[in-house]
Amino acid sequence: QQNVQQSPESLIVPEGARTSLNCTFSDSASQYFWWYRQHSGKAPKALMSIFSNGEKEEGRFTIHLNKASLHFSLHIRDSQPSDSALYLCAVSSGFASALTFGSGTKVIVLP
Amino acid sequence: EAAVTQSPRSKVAVTGGKVTLSCHQTNNHDYMYWYRQDTGHGLRLIHYSYVADSTEKGDIPDGYKASRPSQENFSLILELASLSQTAVYFCASSDRTGLSGNTLYFGEGSRLIVV
């Protein structure tokens, strides 16, 4: 069974700083890797995803994936108070397979 | 954007009672899921469904049943509610085509308190 772990559990950063979140997974056959963001009291919402080794950038957000290390990460450039949320990484082992989520990293961006 | 609606949004149930959480999606998605989230924690998969009239067990199915009577509707049933089932329950749907096939669209959640 897939085991997905996130670190750190929580993070406080000043506005404008770079935020880095980590996710490790246990199933080397995993194929699809996601980050979801959940603001307090709201539904989780897909942020971005990556399917092959390397890096993918969308605006202020960048995902790095290293399948050999069973690790991927999310980096937020120029963090904003509106980025304060619970960040959930998720992994699936096949196309349209159910996602397994990590326990989340709570990010607080101080103005 | 995809629309997933859950009802009730909040419920207090007594231990041993029956609880039904309902989910309706208007996205024409084939896949639907039920996850639970405990305070400050991630999401754990309870049941999911690929097609109407069929359900599959997720990672934590014990104490829960699911029903998918149509493509649009997916229910989660707690036959005998227990204190440990106090949580927020999220329903989600996803399409089966394209690289976005894994994108889950979540409802706003159903907060269940069992007393």
Short mmCIF file of C-alpha atoms in Angstrom, two decimals:
data_model
loop_
_atom_site.label_atom_id
_atom_site.label_comp_id
_atom_site.label_asym_id
_atom_site.label_seq_id
_atom_site.Cartn_x
_atom_site.Cartn_y
_atom_site.Cartn_z
CA GLN A 1 0.00 0.00 0.00
CA GLN A 2 1.24 3.45 -0.93
CA ASN A 3 2.73 5.50 1.91
CA VAL A 4 2.97 9.25 1.34
CA GLN A 5 4.79 11.46 3.84
CA GLN A 6 5.09 15.25 3.91
CA SER A 7 7.55 17.56 5.63
CA PRO A 8 7.61 19.83 7.42
CA GLU A 9 4.29 19.59 9.27
CA SER A 10 4.04 23.35 9.45
CA LEU A 11 5.92 26.38 8.23
CA ILE A 12 5.85 30.09 8.94
CA VAL A 13 7.46 32.37 6.36
CA PRO A 14 7.57 36.16 5.86
CA GLU A 15 5.85 37.70 2.87
CA GLY A 16 8.11 37.65 -0.18
CA ALA A 17 10.13 34.63 0.96
CA ARG A 18 10.53 31.32 -0.83
CA THR A 19 8.55 28.39 0.60
CA SER A 20 9.67 24.79 0.06
CA LEU A 21 7.52 21.74 0.77
CA ASN A 22 8.55 18.09 0.53
CA CYS A 23 6.76 14.85 -0.25
CA THR A 24 8.07 11.28 -0.29
CA PHE A 25 6.26 8.19 -1.55
CA SER A 26 6.88 4.48 -1.21
CA ASP A 27 5.63 2.90 -4.45
CA SER A 28 8.29 3.10 -7.15
CA ALA A 29 5.61 2.38 -9.77
CA SER A 30 3.87 5.68 -9.01
CA GLN A 31 3.21 7.68 -12.13
CA TYR A 32 1.27 10.84 -11.29
CA PHE A 33 2.17 13.46 -8.69
CA TRP A 34 -0.01 16.29 -7.47
CA TRP A 35 -0.14 19.23 -5.12
CA TYR A 36 -3.47 20.37 -3.76
CA ARG A 37 -4.11 23.48 -1.69
CA GLN A 38 -6.80 23.79 0.95
CA HIS A 39 -7.66 27.13 2.52
CA SER A 40 -9.15 26.97 5.99
CA GLY A 41 -12.70 25.61 5.95
CA LYS A 42 -12.68 25.13 2.21
CA ALA A 43 -12.45 22.25 -0.23
CA PRO A 44 -9.05 21.08 -1.47
CA LYS A 45 -8.26 22.38 -4.93
CA ALA A 46 -5.71 21.06 -7.42
CA LEU A 47 -2.71 23.37 -7.66
CA MET A 48 -0.43 21.63 -10.13
CA SER A 49 0.87 18.25 -11.20
CA ILE A 50 3.83 16.56 -12.83
CA PHE A 51 4.09 13.23 -14.63
CA SER A 52 7.76 12.90 -15.59
CA ASN A 53 11.10 13.50 -13.89
CA GLY A 54 12.31 17.05 -13.78
CA GLU A 55 10.86 20.44 -13.09
CA LYS A 56 7.65 22.21 -14.00
CA GLU A 57 6.94 25.89 -13.38
CA GLU A 58 3.60 27.67 -13.34
CA GLY A 59 3.76 31.29 -12.26
CA ARG A 60 5.22 31.48 -8.74
CA PHE A 61 4.95 27.70 -8.24
CA THR A 62 7.53 25.06 -9.22
CA ILE A 63 7.39 21.27 -8.82
CA HIS A 64 10.52 19.12 -8.77
CA LEU A 65 10.19 15.35 -9.22
CA ASN A 66 12.87 12.72 -8.68
CA LYS A 67 11.32 9.29 -9.09
CA ALA A 68 14.55 7.45 -8.25
CA SER A 69 14.62 9.19 -4.87
CA LEU A 70 10.87 8.69 -4.39
CA HIS A 71 10.62 12.42 -3.75
CA PHE A 72 8.93 15.48 -5.14
CA SER A 73 8.66 19.03 -3.87
CA LEU A 74 6.74 22.28 -4.28
CA HIS A 75 8.45 25.66 -4.21
CA ILE A 76 6.59 28.94 -3.92
CA ARG A 77 8.44 32.05 -5.01
CA ASP A 78 7.54 35.44 -3.49
CA SER A 79 5.11 33.95 -0.98
CA GLN A 80 1.94 35.96 -0.32
CA PRO A 81 -0.42 35.98 2.68
CA SER A 82 -3.05 34.47 0.37
CA ASP A 83 -0.76 31.43 0.04
CA SER A 84 -1.48 30.60 3.68
CA ALA A 85 -3.18 27.21 3.54
CA LEU A 86 -2.79 23.46 4.04
CA TYR A 87 -0.77 21.97 1.18
CA LEU A 88 -1.45 18.34 0.35
CA CYS A 89 0.69 16.20 -1.89
CA ALA A 90 -0.91 13.24 -3.64
CA VAL A 91 0.29 10.28 -5.69
CA SER A 92 -1.36 7.75 -7.93
CA SER A 93 0.05 4.58 -9.44
CA GLY A 94 -1.97 4.65 -12.62
CA PHE A 95 -4.01 6.76 -14.95
CA ALA A 96 -7.25 7.85 -13.30
CA SER A 97 -6.39 5.75 -10.25
CA ALA A 98 -7.47 6.99 -6.86
CA LEU A 99 -5.02 9.39 -5.27
CA THR A 100 -3.21 8.74 -2.00
CA PHE A 101 -2.67 11.93 -0.03
CA GLY A 102 -0.03 12.96 2.46
CA SER A 103 -0.97 14.42 5.84
CA GLY A 104 -0.33 17.98 4.71
CA THR A 105 1.94 20.93 5.47
CA LYS A 106 0.33 23.97 7.05
CA VAL A 107 1.85 27.15 5.64
CA ILE A 108 1.43 30.56 7.23
CA VAL A 109 2.74 33.59 5.36
CA LEU A 110 3.12 36.62 7.60
CA PRO A 111 2.59 40.08 6.07
CA GLU B 1 -15.67 24.70 -13.36
CA ALA B 2 -16.68 21.30 -12.07
CA ALA B 3 -19.53 21.29 -9.59
CA VAL B 4 -19.80 18.82 -6.73
CA THR B 5 -22.40 19.41 -4.05
CA GLN B 6 -22.68 17.59 -0.74
CA SER B 7 -25.50 17.30 1.76
CA PRO B 8 -25.87 17.76 4.59
CA ARG B 9 -23.04 20.24 5.12
CA SER B 10 -23.12 19.61 8.81
CA LYS B 11 -24.68 16.94 10.99
CA VAL B 12 -24.71 15.79 14.60
CA ALA B 13 -25.48 12.08 14.97
CA VAL B 14 -25.87 9.83 17.98
CA THR B 15 -23.66 6.81 18.54
CA GLY B 16 -25.23 3.74 16.95
CA GLY B 17 -27.44 5.75 14.63
CA LYS B 18 -27.48 5.61 10.84
CA VAL B 19 -25.98 8.44 8.82
CA THR B 20 -26.18 9.00 5.08
CA LEU B 21 -24.01 11.59 3.35
CA SER B 22 -25.00 12.46 -0.18
CA CYS B 23 -22.99 13.77 -3.11
CA HIS B 24 -24.16 15.06 -6.48
CA GLN B 25 -21.99 16.08 -9.41
CA THR B 26 -22.97 17.82 -12.62
CA ASN B 27 -19.64 17.30 -14.41
CA ASN B 28 -20.54 14.14 -16.30
CA HIS B 29 -17.54 12.50 -14.60
CA ASP B 30 -17.27 8.74 -14.38
CA TYR B 31 -15.23 8.59 -11.19
CA MET B 32 -16.43 9.57 -7.73
CA TYR B 33 -14.70 9.28 -4.35
CA TRP B 34 -15.31 9.66 -0.66
CA TYR B 35 -12.45 10.85 1.56
CA ARG B 36 -12.37 11.70 5.23
CA GLN B 37 -10.25 14.37 6.81
CA ASP B 38 -9.48 14.55 10.50
CA THR B 39 -8.63 17.90 12.04
CA GLY B 40 -5.40 19.23 10.61
CA HIS B 41 -4.68 16.10 8.65
CA GLY B 42 -4.68 14.88 5.11
CA LEU B 43 -7.31 12.95 3.20
CA ARG B 44 -7.90 9.22 3.48
CA LEU B 45 -9.85 7.30 0.85
CA ILE B 46 -12.94 5.42 2.08
CA HIS B 47 -14.75 4.24 -1.06
CA TYR B 48 -14.74 5.10 -4.72
CA SER B 49 -16.65 4.24 -7.86
CA TYR B 50 -15.81 4.01 -11.55
CA VAL B 51 -19.32 3.43 -12.83
CA ALA B 52 -22.91 3.51 -11.66
CA ASP B 53 -24.08 0.53 -9.60
CA SER B 54 -20.50 -0.40 -8.67
CA THR B 55 -18.30 0.66 -5.76
CA GLU B 56 -14.77 -0.17 -4.65
CA LYS B 57 -13.15 -0.18 -1.21
CA GLY B 58 -10.51 2.41 -0.51
CA ASP B 59 -7.89 2.42 2.21
CA ILE B 60 -10.20 2.74 5.23
CA PRO B 61 -13.57 1.16 4.31
CA ASP B 62 -14.41 -0.45 7.66
CA GLY B 63 -17.62 0.93 9.14
CA TYR B 64 -18.69 2.55 5.87
CA LYS B 65 -20.79 1.51 2.91
CA ALA B 66 -21.17 3.32 -0.40
CA SER B 67 -23.86 3.48 -3.04
CA ARG B 68 -23.67 4.77 -6.63
CA PRO B 69 -27.23 4.61 -8.01
CA SER B 70 -26.44 6.86 -10.98
CA GLN B 71 -23.48 8.58 -12.59
CA GLU B 72 -24.36 11.82 -10.80
CA ASN B 73 -24.95 10.52 -7.28
CA PHE B 74 -22.70 8.83 -4.75
CA SER B 75 -23.67 8.25 -1.12
CA LEU B 76 -21.68 7.27 1.95
CA ILE B 77 -23.55 5.30 4.60
CA LEU B 78 -22.61 4.81 8.22
CA GLU B 79 -24.91 2.04 9.46
CA LEU B 80 -23.81 2.30 13.09
CA ALA B 81 -22.11 5.63 13.69
CA SER B 82 -19.27 5.64 16.20
CA LEU B 83 -17.34 8.41 17.96
CA SER B 84 -14.26 7.62 15.86
CA GLN B 85 -16.17 8.58 12.71
CA THR B 86 -16.32 12.24 13.75
CA ALA B 87 -14.56 13.99 10.85
CA VAL B 88 -15.07 16.09 7.75
CA TYR B 89 -16.06 14.05 4.72
CA PHE B 90 -15.23 15.14 1.22
CA CYS B 91 -16.75 13.86 -1.97
CA ALA B 92 -14.86 14.29 -5.23
CA SER B 93 -15.24 13.48 -8.89
CA SER B 94 -12.80 13.12 -11.78
CA ASP B 95 -12.86 12.54 -15.51
CA ARG B 96 -11.27 9.50 -17.10
CA THR B 97 -9.80 11.09 -20.19
CA GLY B 98 -6.62 13.01 -20.84
CA LEU B 99 -3.70 13.78 -18.61
CA SER B 100 -6.03 15.67 -16.33
CA GLY B 101 -7.78 12.42 -15.56
CA ASN B 102 -6.50 12.47 -12.01
CA THR B 103 -7.69 15.98 -11.24
CA LEU B 104 -10.11 15.65 -8.37
CA TYR B 105 -12.89 18.22 -8.01
CA PHE B 106 -14.03 18.32 -4.41
CA GLY B 107 -17.27 19.28 -2.80
CA GLU B 108 -17.28 21.71 0.13
CA GLY B 109 -17.33 18.92 2.69
CA SER B 110 -19.76 17.48 5.26
CA ARG B 111 -18.83 17.99 8.88
CA LEU B 112 -20.03 15.03 10.97
CA ILE B 113 -19.98 15.02 14.75
CA VAL B 114 -20.94 11.79 16.48
CA VAL B 115 -21.94 12.14 20.14
#
